[in-house]
């Protein structure tokens, strides 16, 4: 805040005459008035008063406003050369420690610092040990559980970790239950347990405990949901209350949740981290449930419980429930740690200067805006209050060269421009501050400039002054970012590779990543029409240069690498997109290492035609390569001729929730067979694989797990005609106590049904289908799931769609194999005739037909062997379930003892883990074991 005389009631504290250059368009310095007001709330009334203000001297007029919309915290950080995540050093005597009685926050130390002239503090440089040290920040991983029927919070768990310490420093559980014993503070397994039957008392205690833990980061799987539950229906925690203090360090602040947008506000001094949202932003996965994330990132299994299971476990096994809540909170903490989020965010704050909370709560734009404001202040520029070119128009995007689609068995080289857009902006000095106003380039006194390549639909040229005239702000920022990244990577390479250097490596890795991401987001900032400072001339010029470069690269490659110039073959660019081109340097049989050699030569040859720092680099060679369409391809990628290749796919949809695993795996396995790297033709093998899958599907041989489709049950969906809603309805009729509830994920299979039946009519619970031997609808899986993605691949390999269809599915799609084991539907009422256990011939009684009688001892031995093998397999699957899906009990002596679990020997194989990896195999094997035992009985053989 600006200096204000003590006791002053004045709204306007100071008015200074300053010289600044407006950033938009290349223009001269202007004389501006800098108005300082007494508080942030006075900015808006002050602006109103200035609007249309006529001064007696008619030459002075308020015509434009600059930087009046900058949040106070940013203004403060920028004006004092500070930044998010930084260490600040105060000179002795530059501050006063606020006494206990007059503090406005619950922070450990509160300082009063006099700002203004001669302020005696500074941010420590980031490249020093002291400046890059990561403090022992406290992270409270919080998990809340809610009963969906009553909408009451039934429990919570919190695990407190401190940066730099391997083990959690505190673990606590809250449960809405009645204690059998007096509440003791510490239970045997070092977790504090608090019990109450009253939700409000429970939450009150949760708030007090969290406030006492005083975490810097409140880590949750779902932040807005957790805060909503904590704050109750009103969505507000009154300032100073324990719940408010648990989420916020400022005593006078209310924590609020905006009902519609689900935004949490008022968490001053603490950071709310939404794990699910962040992982969804950063990783492309099929399943984002906490259990799936724990398994995927940390390799630690964590069961997912349905609402009904949660209610049941809480009732019958409270100790296991308390333990489960703790495990969930621990899983969040582990994932957060594993993904190095703390380091990455602290480094991003340091690199961009943004406060940490801005990085989590706001989009990309604030990071660039913050750096731009910083650079502007340094060089005497100001940003306009409203963007000058904010019309709702668009500009031409990147170039995509028309792909020469096909299946290439020869090597295809990938050459790409390193940091293309940042390089273009630096090479051509593209910035707001270097852009000439339209027509200025035609005036005789115009300084030295370059004209950017033409764009479609643009009437006048876009010109930028050269760097010798004025160096742009954006190029300066980019140079700084890229130089800093280079330095960070160099330091990273010198780091101690062992445990001793682990923390430093994380810091440096986070830093180089933050620098790269920041550099790449500068171009987008200029093109975001809803952003704080769009300038489509700049964004349009960047893409125009990019398009020109891709075309120039194509031309250069195809002119230079020709037989005429002494090369063995004429090169051909088969595809190009944004910042890369794909080149065929030779026909089938052209050696991989030759292709790599000539690719490297090509990158040097092409780089020479572009201004620095633009550089074309050799990235990899694909062999073979399947180019399906724009932004859709797959290939075996070689980084060098000696490295082992990797299958890479782009734009081939294998990660979609509404597709079952059969499609994902089927497509991947098929591509692996098709794109073999040993030079042999994988086409036949790939087709054979597809036909095998189809045959297995027809004969009901596919593991149900790969056929399951799942979707979470939303509000009002019980009535909708959607497959998962229909299944939820069926399950409710079968057993209301275990049926899926709101928010639960419902899995289903599509079963064989009447010819014209709709998909939702044929949807069924997978376990029910398994237990009742109901056959799947192979046609549905073939036609609606497998066919389209596979045909798209093979139409290129075979030449056309029809040929591909007949090769893959010919002779399969027309014939209908009806699975005869069905006991569902009509089958239930027909008593089947007994069949010979060996040759399946109809018989009247007994176990085998007369012909097979002489083989009886052999048949008996086989049947016994089968039973034993299946029993062994089942016990192994059950053991796997017991290991990964069980809910172990905590000690928690205050709670009533858990009821014993009787899982073994049940008629129905069920698992309480919704994400159980083996449940379908388990149910299938149990089913097979049942039939095998029946056969054994008919043969009159004892199992043991
Ligand atoms: Zn027989
Ligand atoms: Zn299981």
mmCIF file of C-alpha atoms in Angstrom, residues 250-575:
data_model
loop_
_atom_site.group_PDB
_atom_site.id
_atom_site.type_symbol
_atom_site.label_atom_id
_atom_site.label_comp_id
_atom_site.label_asym_id
_atom_site.label_seq_id
_atom_site.Cartn_x
_atom_site.Cartn_y
_atom_site.Cartn_z
ATOM 1 C CA UNK A 250 -6.744 -14.224 8.510
ATOM 2 C CA UNK A 251 -8.929 -13.749 11.571
ATOM 3 C CA UNK A 252 -11.309 -11.287 9.954
ATOM 4 C CA UNK A 253 -12.028 -13.353 6.834
ATOM 5 C CA UNK A 254 -15.061 -15.489 6.070
ATOM 6 C CA UNK A 255 -14.540 -18.655 4.065
ATOM 7 C CA UNK A 256 -17.236 -19.003 1.426
ATOM 8 C CA UNK A 257 -18.296 -21.447 -1.201
ATOM 9 C CA UNK A 258 -20.169 -19.981 -4.155
ATOM 10 C CA UNK A 259 -22.977 -22.474 -4.713
ATOM 11 C CA UNK A 260 -23.164 -22.304 -8.511
ATOM 12 C CA UNK A 261 -19.532 -22.049 -9.522
ATOM 13 C CA UNK A 262 -18.289 -24.175 -6.606
ATOM 14 C CA UNK A 263 -15.539 -21.673 -5.977
ATOM 15 C CA UNK A 264 -13.973 -21.536 -2.568
ATOM 16 C CA UNK A 265 -12.991 -18.045 -1.489
ATOM 17 C CA UNK A 266 -11.395 -16.558 1.579
ATOM 18 C CA UNK A 267 -8.719 -19.189 2.234
ATOM 19 C CA UNK A 268 -6.183 -16.436 2.905
ATOM 20 C CA UNK A 269 -2.837 -17.705 4.139
ATOM 21 C CA UNK A 270 -3.568 -21.327 3.337
ATOM 22 C CA UNK A 271 -3.615 -23.069 0.007
ATOM 23 C CA UNK A 272 -6.546 -25.242 -1.014
ATOM 24 C CA UNK A 273 -5.278 -27.997 -3.302
ATOM 25 C CA UNK A 274 -7.750 -30.018 -5.367
ATOM 26 C CA UNK A 275 -5.934 -33.232 -6.246
ATOM 27 C CA UNK A 276 -8.507 -34.640 -8.651
ATOM 28 C CA UNK A 277 -8.778 -31.413 -10.645
ATOM 29 C CA UNK A 278 -5.024 -31.020 -10.855
ATOM 30 C CA UNK A 279 -4.361 -34.594 -11.953
ATOM 31 C CA UNK A 280 -7.131 -34.316 -14.554
ATOM 32 C CA UNK A 281 -5.353 -31.239 -15.916
ATOM 33 C CA UNK A 282 -1.952 -32.899 -16.032
ATOM 34 C CA UNK A 283 -2.569 -36.541 -16.941
ATOM 35 C CA UNK A 284 -4.699 -38.407 -19.408
ATOM 36 C CA UNK A 285 -6.090 -41.439 -17.616
ATOM 37 C CA UNK A 286 -9.134 -43.646 -17.938
ATOM 38 C CA UNK A 287 -10.020 -43.640 -14.259
ATOM 39 C CA UNK A 288 -9.520 -40.703 -11.897
ATOM 40 C CA UNK A 289 -10.902 -42.284 -8.725
ATOM 41 C CA UNK A 290 -8.617 -41.981 -5.700
ATOM 42 C CA UNK A 291 -8.066 -45.744 -5.678
ATOM 43 C CA UNK A 292 -7.080 -45.745 -9.338
ATOM 44 C CA UNK A 293 -4.702 -42.790 -8.849
ATOM 45 C CA UNK A 294 -3.088 -44.470 -5.849
ATOM 46 C CA UNK A 295 -2.544 -47.647 -7.848
ATOM 47 C CA UNK A 296 -1.381 -45.806 -10.975
ATOM 48 C CA UNK A 297 1.113 -43.405 -9.402
ATOM 49 C CA UNK A 298 2.171 -45.052 -6.142
ATOM 50 C CA UNK A 299 1.435 -48.740 -6.826
ATOM 51 C CA UNK A 300 -0.489 -48.860 -3.563
ATOM 52 C CA UNK A 301 -3.907 -50.523 -3.799
ATOM 53 C CA UNK A 302 -6.784 -48.665 -2.177
ATOM 54 C CA UNK A 303 -10.324 -50.078 -2.369
ATOM 55 C CA UNK A 304 -13.098 -47.893 -3.783
ATOM 56 C CA UNK A 305 -16.308 -48.300 -1.795
ATOM 57 C CA UNK A 306 -19.806 -47.641 -3.074
ATOM 58 C CA UNK A 307 -22.138 -45.528 -0.953
ATOM 59 C CA UNK A 308 -24.029 -48.604 0.203
ATOM 60 C CA UNK A 309 -20.831 -50.408 1.163
ATOM 61 C CA UNK A 310 -19.599 -47.359 3.056
ATOM 62 C CA UNK A 311 -22.798 -47.204 5.083
ATOM 63 C CA UNK A 312 -22.600 -50.905 5.831
ATOM 64 C CA UNK A 313 -18.939 -50.914 6.830
ATOM 65 C CA UNK A 314 -19.440 -47.905 9.078
ATOM 66 C CA UNK A 315 -22.210 -49.791 10.868
ATOM 67 C CA UNK A 316 -20.668 -53.226 11.166
ATOM 68 C CA UNK A 317 -16.914 -52.587 11.096
ATOM 69 C CA UNK A 318 -16.251 -49.124 12.512
ATOM 70 C CA UNK A 319 -12.566 -49.813 13.172
ATOM 71 C CA UNK A 320 -11.982 -50.854 9.574
ATOM 72 C CA UNK A 321 -13.916 -47.787 8.459
ATOM 73 C CA UNK A 322 -11.734 -45.444 10.506
ATOM 74 C CA UNK A 323 -8.668 -47.140 9.051
ATOM 75 C CA UNK A 324 -10.043 -46.806 5.531
ATOM 76 C CA UNK A 325 -10.567 -43.060 5.959
ATOM 77 C CA UNK A 326 -6.974 -42.723 7.110
ATOM 78 C CA UNK A 327 -5.736 -44.734 4.147
ATOM 79 C CA UNK A 328 -7.632 -42.433 1.794
ATOM 80 C CA UNK A 329 -6.068 -39.323 3.328
ATOM 81 C CA UNK A 330 -2.668 -41.016 3.172
ATOM 82 C CA UNK A 331 -3.218 -41.885 -0.489
ATOM 83 C CA UNK A 332 -3.826 -38.200 -1.311
ATOM 84 C CA UNK A 333 -0.653 -37.269 0.549
ATOM 85 C CA UNK A 334 1.340 -39.967 -1.275
ATOM 86 C CA UNK A 335 0.120 -38.936 -4.726
ATOM 87 C CA UNK A 336 0.808 -35.250 -3.980
ATOM 88 C CA UNK A 337 4.300 -36.174 -2.893
ATOM 89 C CA UNK A 338 4.910 -38.580 -5.759
ATOM 90 C CA UNK A 339 3.972 -36.002 -8.385
ATOM 91 C CA UNK A 340 6.260 -33.425 -6.705
ATOM 92 C CA UNK A 341 3.416 -30.889 -6.775
ATOM 93 C CA UNK A 342 4.881 -28.869 -3.927
ATOM 94 C CA UNK A 343 8.162 -28.296 -5.776
ATOM 95 C CA UNK A 344 6.559 -27.721 -9.127
ATOM 96 C CA UNK A 345 4.139 -25.104 -7.812
ATOM 97 C CA UNK A 346 6.678 -23.311 -5.647
ATOM 98 C CA UNK A 347 9.034 -23.134 -8.644
ATOM 99 C CA UNK A 348 6.253 -21.915 -10.918
ATOM 100 C CA UNK A 349 5.498 -19.152 -8.408
ATOM 101 C CA UNK A 350 9.169 -18.227 -8.245
ATOM 102 C CA UNK A 351 9.587 -18.204 -12.021
ATOM 103 C CA UNK A 352 6.456 -16.204 -12.842
ATOM 104 C CA UNK A 353 6.283 -14.098 -9.682
ATOM 105 C CA UNK A 354 2.644 -15.095 -9.113
ATOM 106 C CA UNK A 355 1.370 -15.900 -5.622
ATOM 107 C CA UNK A 356 0.905 -19.660 -5.174
ATOM 108 C CA UNK A 357 -2.849 -19.360 -4.768
ATOM 109 C CA UNK A 358 -3.137 -17.666 -8.183
ATOM 110 C CA UNK A 359 -1.477 -20.643 -9.831
ATOM 111 C CA UNK A 360 -4.103 -22.992 -8.429
ATOM 112 C CA UNK A 361 -7.161 -20.812 -8.751
ATOM 113 C CA UNK A 362 -6.581 -18.970 -12.006
ATOM 114 C CA UNK A 363 -5.793 -19.865 -15.586
ATOM 115 C CA UNK A 364 -2.665 -19.538 -17.680
ATOM 116 C CA UNK A 365 -3.086 -15.813 -18.399
ATOM 117 C CA UNK A 366 -2.222 -14.519 -14.935
ATOM 118 C CA UNK A 367 1.267 -16.049 -15.135
ATOM 119 C CA UNK A 368 2.109 -14.170 -18.319
ATOM 120 C CA UNK A 369 0.370 -10.995 -17.164
ATOM 121 C CA UNK A 370 2.414 -11.023 -13.988
ATOM 122 C CA UNK A 371 5.701 -11.335 -15.894
ATOM 123 C CA UNK A 372 4.631 -8.676 -18.362
ATOM 124 C CA UNK A 373 3.772 -6.214 -15.583
ATOM 125 C CA UNK A 374 7.130 -6.890 -13.987
ATOM 126 C CA UNK A 375 9.047 -6.337 -17.228
ATOM 127 C CA UNK A 376 6.951 -3.232 -17.979
ATOM 128 C CA UNK A 377 7.726 -1.685 -14.616
ATOM 129 C CA UNK A 378 11.414 -2.392 -15.080
ATOM 130 C CA UNK A 379 11.508 -0.667 -18.467
ATOM 131 C CA UNK A 380 9.084 2.193 -17.881
ATOM 132 C CA UNK A 381 6.102 0.794 -19.775
ATOM 133 C CA UNK A 382 2.471 0.651 -18.690
ATOM 134 C CA UNK A 383 -0.282 -1.795 -19.628
ATOM 135 C CA UNK A 384 -3.611 -0.433 -20.835
ATOM 136 C CA UNK A 385 -6.611 -0.825 -18.579
ATOM 137 C CA UNK A 386 -8.686 -2.246 -21.401
ATOM 138 C CA UNK A 387 -7.088 -4.103 -24.255
ATOM 139 C CA UNK A 388 -6.874 -2.064 -27.438
ATOM 140 C CA UNK A 389 -7.733 -4.829 -29.883
ATOM 141 C CA UNK A 390 -10.204 -6.896 -27.968
ATOM 142 C CA UNK A 391 -12.717 -7.291 -30.776
ATOM 143 C CA UNK A 392 -14.168 -10.722 -30.955
ATOM 144 C CA UNK A 393 -12.269 -11.787 -34.034
ATOM 145 C CA UNK A 394 -10.035 -14.712 -34.729
ATOM 146 C CA UNK A 395 -6.761 -15.162 -36.518
ATOM 147 C CA UNK A 396 -5.400 -17.892 -38.687
ATOM 148 C CA UNK A 397 -3.935 -20.755 -36.693
ATOM 149 C CA UNK A 398 -1.018 -23.060 -37.290
ATOM 150 C CA UNK A 399 -0.371 -24.803 -40.552
ATOM 151 C CA UNK A 400 -1.102 -28.423 -41.081
ATOM 152 C CA UNK A 401 0.338 -29.822 -44.274
ATOM 153 C CA UNK A 402 -2.100 -32.130 -46.013
ATOM 154 C CA UNK A 403 -1.063 -35.639 -44.917
ATOM 155 C CA UNK A 404 -0.151 -38.208 -47.541
ATOM 156 C CA UNK A 405 -2.078 -40.870 -45.636
ATOM 157 C CA UNK A 406 -0.935 -44.427 -45.801
ATOM 158 C CA UNK A 407 0.974 -47.236 -44.247
ATOM 159 C CA UNK A 408 4.703 -46.641 -44.571
ATOM 160 C CA UNK A 409 7.135 -49.508 -44.146
ATOM 161 C CA UNK A 410 10.082 -47.233 -44.921
ATOM 162 C CA UNK A 411 11.593 -44.946 -42.253
ATOM 163 C CA UNK A 412 9.780 -41.636 -41.763
ATOM 164 C CA UNK A 413 11.869 -38.956 -40.071
ATOM 165 C CA UNK A 414 10.396 -36.410 -37.678
ATOM 166 C CA UNK A 415 12.102 -33.011 -37.642
ATOM 167 C CA UNK A 416 10.799 -30.399 -35.285
ATOM 168 C CA UNK A 417 11.377 -26.808 -34.303
ATOM 169 C CA UNK A 418 12.512 -26.466 -30.710
ATOM 170 C CA UNK A 419 10.216 -24.060 -28.809
ATOM 171 C CA UNK A 420 8.828 -22.846 -32.121
ATOM 172 C CA UNK A 421 6.577 -19.990 -31.021
ATOM 173 C CA UNK A 422 8.925 -18.536 -28.396
ATOM 174 C CA UNK A 423 11.757 -18.703 -30.961
ATOM 175 C CA UNK A 424 9.669 -16.885 -33.575
ATOM 176 C CA UNK A 425 8.785 -14.107 -31.133
ATOM 177 C CA UNK A 426 12.444 -13.672 -30.233
ATOM 178 C CA UNK A 427 13.760 -13.942 -33.794
ATOM 179 C CA UNK A 428 11.364 -11.332 -35.199
ATOM 180 C CA UNK A 429 11.013 -9.121 -32.115
ATOM 181 C CA UNK A 430 7.247 -9.648 -31.915
ATOM 182 C CA UNK A 431 5.616 -7.725 -29.082
ATOM 183 C CA UNK A 432 2.866 -5.264 -28.222
ATOM 184 C CA UNK A 433 5.526 -2.600 -27.863
ATOM 185 C CA UNK A 434 7.134 -3.179 -31.273
ATOM 186 C CA UNK A 435 3.942 -3.452 -33.324
ATOM 187 C CA UNK A 436 3.517 -0.517 -35.680
ATOM 188 C CA UNK A 437 0.058 1.081 -35.811
ATOM 189 C CA UNK A 438 -1.657 0.245 -39.139
ATOM 190 C CA UNK A 439 -0.244 2.340 -41.997
ATOM 191 C CA UNK A 440 2.654 3.726 -39.994
ATOM 192 C CA UNK A 441 5.118 1.681 -42.040
ATOM 193 C CA UNK A 442 4.263 3.786 -45.101
ATOM 194 C CA UNK A 443 5.274 7.069 -43.475
ATOM 195 C CA UNK A 444 8.755 8.351 -44.376
ATOM 196 C CA UNK A 445 9.930 8.734 -40.778
ATOM 197 C CA UNK A 446 9.096 5.156 -39.873
ATOM 198 C CA UNK A 447 11.913 3.375 -38.029
ATOM 199 C CA UNK A 448 13.457 0.179 -39.355
ATOM 200 C CA UNK A 449 10.890 -2.614 -39.350
ATOM 201 C CA UNK A 450 10.040 -6.078 -40.705
ATOM 202 C CA UNK A 451 6.739 -7.077 -42.209
ATOM 203 C CA UNK A 452 5.312 -10.392 -41.048
ATOM 204 C CA UNK A 453 4.132 -12.923 -43.667
ATOM 205 C CA UNK A 454 0.630 -12.239 -45.016
ATOM 206 C CA UNK A 455 -2.392 -13.854 -43.415
ATOM 207 C CA UNK A 456 -5.687 -14.719 -45.042
ATOM 208 C CA UNK A 457 -8.352 -12.057 -44.500
ATOM 209 C CA UNK A 458 -5.963 -9.432 -43.204
ATOM 210 C CA UNK A 459 -6.284 -6.105 -45.068
ATOM 211 C CA UNK A 460 -3.100 -4.422 -44.007
ATOM 212 C CA UNK A 461 0.395 -5.548 -43.296
ATOM 213 C CA UNK A 462 1.493 -6.355 -39.749
ATOM 214 C CA UNK A 463 4.850 -4.738 -39.078
ATOM 215 C CA UNK A 464 7.183 -4.759 -36.102
ATOM 216 C CA UNK A 465 10.138 -2.479 -35.462
ATOM 217 C CA UNK A 466 13.497 -4.193 -35.319
ATOM 218 C CA UNK A 467 15.236 -4.999 -32.072
ATOM 219 C CA UNK A 468 17.858 -2.292 -32.724
ATOM 220 C CA UNK A 469 15.032 0.290 -32.611
ATOM 221 C CA UNK A 470 13.359 -1.143 -29.561
ATOM 222 C CA UNK A 471 13.654 -4.568 -28.057
ATOM 223 C CA UNK A 472 10.189 -5.976 -27.363
ATOM 224 C CA UNK A 473 9.121 -6.838 -23.837
ATOM 225 C CA UNK A 474 7.846 -10.293 -24.757
ATOM 226 C CA UNK A 475 11.114 -11.301 -26.462
ATOM 227 C CA UNK A 476 13.011 -10.086 -23.378
ATOM 228 C CA UNK A 477 10.801 -12.168 -21.094
ATOM 229 C CA UNK A 478 11.247 -15.214 -23.338
ATOM 230 C CA UNK A 479 15.007 -14.819 -23.519
ATOM 231 C CA UNK A 480 15.150 -14.657 -19.762
ATOM 232 C CA UNK A 481 12.932 -17.742 -19.382
ATOM 233 C CA UNK A 482 14.861 -19.842 -21.885
ATOM 234 C CA UNK A 483 18.269 -18.790 -20.550
ATOM 235 C CA UNK A 484 17.115 -19.606 -17.021
ATOM 236 C CA UNK A 485 15.877 -22.993 -18.226
ATOM 237 C CA UNK A 486 19.212 -23.748 -19.808
ATOM 238 C CA UNK A 487 20.935 -22.849 -16.536
ATOM 239 C CA UNK A 488 18.515 -24.971 -14.483
ATOM 240 C CA UNK A 489 19.062 -27.956 -16.778
ATOM 241 C CA UNK A 490 22.832 -27.533 -16.563
ATOM 242 C CA UNK A 491 22.625 -27.426 -12.751
ATOM 243 C CA UNK A 492 20.337 -30.462 -12.817
ATOM 244 C CA UNK A 493 22.938 -32.398 -14.801
ATOM 245 C CA UNK A 494 25.565 -31.594 -12.150
ATOM 246 C CA UNK A 495 23.361 -32.646 -9.238
ATOM 247 C CA UNK A 496 24.362 -35.461 -6.931
ATOM 248 C CA UNK A 497 22.550 -38.455 -8.466
ATOM 249 C CA UNK A 498 22.012 -40.127 -5.082
ATOM 250 C CA UNK A 499 19.733 -39.494 -2.130
ATOM 251 C CA UNK A 500 21.785 -36.461 -1.097
ATOM 252 C CA UNK A 501 20.782 -34.558 -4.216
ATOM 253 C CA UNK A 502 17.155 -35.713 -4.274
ATOM 254 C CA UNK A 503 15.568 -32.499 -3.014
ATOM 255 C CA UNK A 504 17.753 -30.272 -5.150
ATOM 256 C CA UNK A 505 16.935 -32.369 -8.218
ATOM 257 C CA UNK A 506 13.211 -31.974 -7.536
ATOM 258 C CA UNK A 507 13.587 -28.221 -7.169
ATOM 259 C CA UNK A 508 15.595 -27.887 -10.377
ATOM 260 C CA UNK A 509 13.373 -30.216 -12.337
ATOM 261 C CA UNK A 510 10.322 -28.260 -11.164
ATOM 262 C CA UNK A 511 12.062 -25.048 -12.153
ATOM 263 C CA UNK A 512 13.047 -26.083 -15.671
ATOM 264 C CA UNK A 513 9.533 -27.429 -16.227
ATOM 265 C CA UNK A 514 7.987 -24.186 -14.973
ATOM 266 C CA UNK A 515 10.274 -22.176 -17.252
ATOM 267 C CA UNK A 516 9.369 -24.265 -20.269
ATOM 268 C CA UNK A 517 5.626 -24.059 -19.595
ATOM 269 C CA UNK A 518 5.861 -20.318 -18.980
ATOM 270 C CA UNK A 519 7.701 -19.705 -22.244
ATOM 271 C CA UNK A 520 5.150 -21.724 -24.149
ATOM 272 C CA UNK A 521 2.191 -19.848 -22.702
ATOM 273 C CA UNK A 522 3.316 -16.374 -23.826
ATOM 274 C CA UNK A 523 2.038 -16.767 -27.383
ATOM 275 C CA UNK A 524 -1.358 -18.022 -26.171
ATOM 276 C CA UNK A 525 -1.679 -14.977 -23.933
ATOM 277 C CA UNK A 526 -1.517 -12.622 -26.929
ATOM 278 C CA UNK A 527 -4.187 -14.630 -28.727
ATOM 279 C CA UNK A 528 -6.680 -15.116 -25.902
ATOM 280 C CA UNK A 529 -9.512 -12.741 -26.803
ATOM 281 C CA UNK A 530 -11.074 -13.129 -23.374
ATOM 282 C CA UNK A 531 -7.725 -12.616 -21.647
ATOM 283 C CA UNK A 532 -6.386 -9.467 -20.023
ATOM 284 C CA UNK A 533 -4.379 -8.230 -23.008
ATOM 285 C CA UNK A 534 -5.228 -9.830 -26.344
ATOM 286 C CA UNK A 535 -3.392 -8.587 -29.407
ATOM 287 C CA UNK A 536 -4.340 -10.618 -32.423
ATOM 288 C CA UNK A 537 -1.792 -8.878 -34.641
ATOM 289 C CA UNK A 538 0.967 -10.391 -32.507
ATOM 290 C CA UNK A 539 -0.643 -13.835 -32.248
ATOM 291 C CA UNK A 540 -1.481 -13.778 -35.965
ATOM 292 C CA UNK A 541 2.087 -12.822 -36.878
ATOM 293 C CA UNK A 542 3.469 -15.688 -34.774
ATOM 294 C CA UNK A 543 1.368 -18.282 -36.567
ATOM 295 C CA UNK A 544 2.044 -16.632 -39.938
ATOM 296 C CA UNK A 545 5.776 -17.025 -39.410
ATOM 297 C CA UNK A 546 5.174 -20.597 -38.248
ATOM 298 C CA UNK A 547 3.222 -21.449 -41.387
ATOM 299 C CA UNK A 548 5.846 -19.861 -43.597
ATOM 300 C CA UNK A 549 8.562 -21.852 -41.852
ATOM 301 C CA UNK A 550 6.796 -25.170 -42.278
ATOM 302 C CA UNK A 551 6.334 -24.446 -45.987
ATOM 303 C CA UNK A 552 9.943 -23.275 -46.311
ATOM 304 C CA UNK A 553 11.165 -26.424 -44.572
ATOM 305 C CA UNK A 554 9.162 -28.615 -46.916
ATOM 306 C CA UNK A 555 10.508 -26.741 -49.944
ATOM 307 C CA UNK A 556 14.096 -26.849 -48.715
ATOM 308 C CA UNK A 557 14.012 -30.553 -47.894
ATOM 309 C CA UNK A 558 12.460 -31.473 -51.231
ATOM 310 C CA UNK A 559 14.846 -29.240 -53.224
ATOM 311 C CA UNK A 560 18.007 -30.198 -51.399
ATOM 312 C CA UNK A 561 17.705 -33.931 -50.845
ATOM 313 C CA UNK A 562 17.396 -35.030 -54.457
ATOM 314 C CA UNK A 563 19.184 -37.426 -56.754
ATOM 315 C CA UNK A 564 20.182 -34.369 -58.766
ATOM 316 C CA UNK A 565 22.260 -33.156 -55.829
ATOM 317 C CA UNK A 566 23.872 -36.519 -55.298
ATOM 318 C CA UNK A 567 21.516 -38.159 -52.790
ATOM 319 C CA UNK A 568 20.321 -41.697 -53.308
ATOM 320 C CA UNK A 569 16.642 -40.750 -53.382
ATOM 321 C CA UNK A 570 14.349 -37.751 -53.687
ATOM 322 C CA UNK A 571 13.028 -36.750 -50.261
ATOM 323 C CA UNK A 572 9.306 -36.252 -49.792
ATOM 324 C CA UNK A 573 7.507 -34.466 -46.922
ATOM 325 C CA UNK A 574 4.538 -36.668 -46.036
ATOM 326 C CA UNK A 575 3.038 -34.532 -43.270
#
